[in-house]
Amino acid sequence: MTRTGTCSGAAHDVSEFTEAVVGFIGKLVDDTIPRITIKMFSNQKPWVDRTIREALKSCTAAYNAGIISANMDEYKSAAYGVRKAVREAKRRYGKKLETQFQQSGSRFLWQGLRTITDYRSPPSGLMSADESGERAEYILRSLRGYI
C-alpha cells in the first residue's frame, strides 16, 4: 500500500494467497478424512439401514436357492429375519425421534417434525454468474480503502 492509500497489486497477491491456502486446506482434508459413498434413494424410509438391506439380500438368496432345491424352509426363516429386522429398525428409529423430542432445545423438536413429515425447504434462488460478479465487485470497491 502506498502513502496515498491505493493498492498496487495487493488484491492480486491476496487472491493468489487465498487460493493457495484454500487449496492446501482442501488437500489436508482429502488426505485425513476418509470418503464414504452412501446411496440414498428418494423413496427410502428413514428407518431402513444396513441391517435391513443385509436381511433382504439374504432372503433373496435363500429364495433363489429354495427355488432351485425345492426346499423353502431356509427362505421362511430368512423372511422371518427380515420382519424381525424391520421391527427392530423401526423401534430404534422411534427411540431416536423420541430422544430428539425430549431434549431441551426447540431446534431438535423442529428437526424431528421435519423428519417425520419429510419437509424439504423450497430451493433457494441461486445467483447467476453476473450477479455474483457484481456482488464481488461491490465488495471489492467497498474494501479498497481498507486494503
CSV table of C-alpha atoms in Angstrom, one decimal:
chain,number,residue,atom,x,y,z
A,1,MET,CA,0.0,0.0,0.0
A,2,THR,CA,1.4,3.4,-0.9
A,3,ARG,CA,1.1,6.6,1.2
A,4,THR,CA,-1.9,7.7,-0.8
A,5,GLY,CA,-3.9,4.6,0.3
A,6,THR,CA,-4.1,2.9,-3.1
A,7,CYS,CA,-3.3,-0.7,-3.6
A,8,SER,CA,-0.6,-1.7,-6.1
A,9,GLY,CA,-1.3,-5.3,-7.0
A,10,ALA,CA,-2.3,-6.2,-3.4
A,11,ALA,CA,-5.6,-7.6,-4.4
A,12,HIS,CA,-3.9,-9.9,-6.9
A,13,ASP,CA,-1.5,-11.1,-4.2
A,14,VAL,CA,-4.3,-11.6,-1.7
A,15,SER,CA,-6.3,-13.7,-4.2
A,16,GLU,CA,-3.3,-15.8,-5.0
A,17,PHE,CA,-2.5,-16.3,-1.3
A,18,THR,CA,-6.1,-17.2,-0.6
A,19,GLU,CA,-6.2,-19.7,-3.4
A,20,ALA,CA,-3.0,-21.3,-2.2
A,21,VAL,CA,-4.3,-21.6,1.4
A,22,VAL,CA,-7.7,-22.9,0.4
A,23,GLY,CA,-6.1,-25.5,-1.9
A,24,PHE,CA,-3.7,-26.6,0.9
A,25,ILE,CA,-6.5,-26.9,3.4
A,26,GLY,CA,-8.5,-28.9,0.8
A,27,LYS,CA,-5.6,-31.3,0.3
A,28,LEU,CA,-5.2,-31.8,4.0
A,29,VAL,CA,-8.9,-32.6,4.4
A,30,ASP,CA,-8.8,-35.0,1.5
A,31,ASP,CA,-5.7,-36.8,3.0
A,32,THR,CA,-7.1,-37.1,6.5
A,33,ILE,CA,-10.8,-37.7,6.2
A,34,PRO,CA,-11.9,-40.9,4.5
A,35,ARG,CA,-14.6,-40.6,1.9
A,36,ILE,CA,-17.6,-42.9,2.2
A,37,THR,CA,-20.2,-43.2,-0.6
A,38,ILE,CA,-23.7,-43.6,0.8
A,39,LYS,CA,-26.5,-44.5,-1.6
A,40,MET,CA,-29.8,-42.7,-0.7
A,41,PHE,CA,-33.0,-43.4,-2.6
A,42,SER,CA,-35.8,-40.9,-2.8
A,43,ASN,CA,-38.4,-43.4,-1.7
A,44,GLN,CA,-36.3,-44.9,1.1
A,45,LYS,CA,-37.8,-44.8,4.5
A,46,PRO,CA,-35.7,-43.2,7.2
A,47,TRP,CA,-35.5,-46.4,9.3
A,48,VAL,CA,-34.1,-48.5,6.5
A,49,ASP,CA,-30.5,-49.2,7.4
A,50,ARG,CA,-27.7,-51.7,6.7
A,51,THR,CA,-29.3,-54.5,8.8
A,52,ILE,CA,-32.5,-54.4,6.8
A,53,ARG,CA,-30.6,-54.4,3.4
A,54,GLU,CA,-28.5,-57.3,4.5
A,55,ALA,CA,-31.5,-59.3,5.7
A,56,LEU,CA,-33.3,-58.6,2.4
A,57,LYS,CA,-30.2,-59.8,0.4
A,58,SER,CA,-30.0,-63.0,2.5
A,59,CYS,CA,-33.8,-63.5,2.0
A,60,THR,CA,-33.4,-63.1,-1.8
A,61,ALA,CA,-30.5,-65.5,-1.8
A,62,ALA,CA,-32.5,-68.0,0.2
A,63,TYR,CA,-35.5,-67.7,-2.1
A,64,ASN,CA,-33.3,-68.3,-5.2
A,65,ALA,CA,-31.7,-71.3,-3.5
A,66,GLY,CA,-35.1,-72.6,-2.4
A,67,ILE,CA,-36.5,-72.4,-6.0
A,68,ILE,CA,-33.6,-74.5,-7.2
A,69,SER,CA,-33.6,-77.1,-4.5
A,70,ALA,CA,-37.4,-77.1,-3.9
A,71,ASN,CA,-36.8,-76.6,-0.1
A,72,MET,CA,-38.3,-73.3,1.1
A,73,ASP,CA,-37.5,-73.8,4.8
A,74,GLU,CA,-34.4,-71.6,4.6
A,75,TYR,CA,-36.5,-68.9,2.8
A,76,LYS,CA,-39.1,-69.0,5.5
A,77,SER,CA,-36.5,-68.4,8.3
A,78,ALA,CA,-34.9,-65.6,6.2
A,79,ALA,CA,-38.3,-63.9,5.7
A,80,TYR,CA,-38.9,-64.1,9.4
A,81,GLY,CA,-35.4,-62.5,9.9
A,82,VAL,CA,-36.4,-59.6,7.6
A,83,ARG,CA,-39.6,-59.0,9.5
A,84,LYS,CA,-37.7,-59.1,12.8
A,85,ALA,CA,-35.0,-56.7,11.4
A,86,VAL,CA,-37.7,-54.3,10.2
A,87,ARG,CA,-39.4,-54.3,13.6
A,88,GLU,CA,-36.1,-53.7,15.4
A,89,ALA,CA,-35.1,-50.9,13.0
A,90,LYS,CA,-38.5,-49.1,13.4
A,91,ARG,CA,-38.1,-49.4,17.2
A,92,ARG,CA,-34.6,-47.9,17.1
A,93,TYR,CA,-35.8,-45.1,14.8
A,94,GLY,CA,-38.7,-44.4,17.1
A,95,LYS,CA,-36.4,-44.2,20.1
A,96,LYS,CA,-34.1,-41.8,18.2
A,97,LEU,CA,-37.1,-39.5,17.4
A,98,GLU,CA,-38.3,-39.7,21.0
A,99,THR,CA,-35.0,-38.6,22.3
A,100,GLN,CA,-35.0,-35.7,19.9
A,101,PHE,CA,-38.4,-34.6,21.2
A,102,GLN,CA,-37.4,-34.9,24.8
A,103,GLN,CA,-34.2,-32.9,24.5
A,104,SER,CA,-34.4,-29.4,25.8
A,105,GLY,CA,-33.8,-27.5,22.6
A,106,SER,CA,-36.6,-26.5,20.4
A,107,ARG,CA,-34.3,-26.9,17.4
A,108,PHE,CA,-34.4,-30.7,17.9
A,109,LEU,CA,-38.1,-30.6,18.2
A,110,TRP,CA,-38.5,-28.9,14.8
A,111,GLN,CA,-35.8,-31.1,13.3
A,112,GLY,CA,-37.8,-34.2,14.4
A,113,LEU,CA,-41.0,-32.7,13.0
A,114,ARG,CA,-39.3,-32.1,9.7
A,115,THR,CA,-38.0,-35.6,9.6
A,116,ILE,CA,-41.4,-37.1,10.4
A,117,THR,CA,-43.3,-35.0,7.8
A,118,ASP,CA,-40.4,-35.3,5.3
A,119,TYR,CA,-40.4,-31.5,4.9
A,120,ARG,CA,-38.0,-30.0,2.5
A,121,SER,CA,-37.4,-26.3,2.3
A,122,PRO,CA,-38.0,-24.7,-1.1
A,123,PRO,CA,-34.9,-24.4,-3.2
A,124,SER,CA,-33.2,-21.1,-2.7
A,125,GLY,CA,-32.7,-18.9,-5.7
A,126,LEU,CA,-29.2,-19.4,-6.9
A,127,MET,CA,-27.2,-16.4,-8.1
A,128,SER,CA,-26.2,-16.2,-11.7
A,129,ALA,CA,-22.6,-15.6,-12.6
A,130,ASP,CA,-23.4,-12.0,-13.4
A,131,GLU,CA,-25.0,-11.3,-10.1
A,132,SER,CA,-22.1,-13.0,-8.1
A,133,GLY,CA,-19.6,-11.0,-10.2
A,134,GLU,CA,-21.4,-7.8,-9.5
A,135,ARG,CA,-21.6,-8.6,-5.8
A,136,ALA,CA,-17.9,-9.4,-5.7
A,137,GLU,CA,-17.1,-6.1,-7.5
A,138,TYR,CA,-19.2,-4.2,-5.0
A,139,ILE,CA,-17.5,-5.8,-2.0
A,140,LEU,CA,-14.0,-5.1,-3.5
A,141,ARG,CA,-14.9,-1.5,-4.2
A,142,SER,CA,-16.1,-1.0,-0.6
A,143,LEU,CA,-13.0,-2.6,0.8
A,144,ARG,CA,-10.5,-0.7,-1.4
A,145,GLY,CA,-10.0,1.9,1.3
A,146,TYR,CA,-9.1,-0.8,3.9
A,147,ILE,CA,-6.7,-3.0,1.9
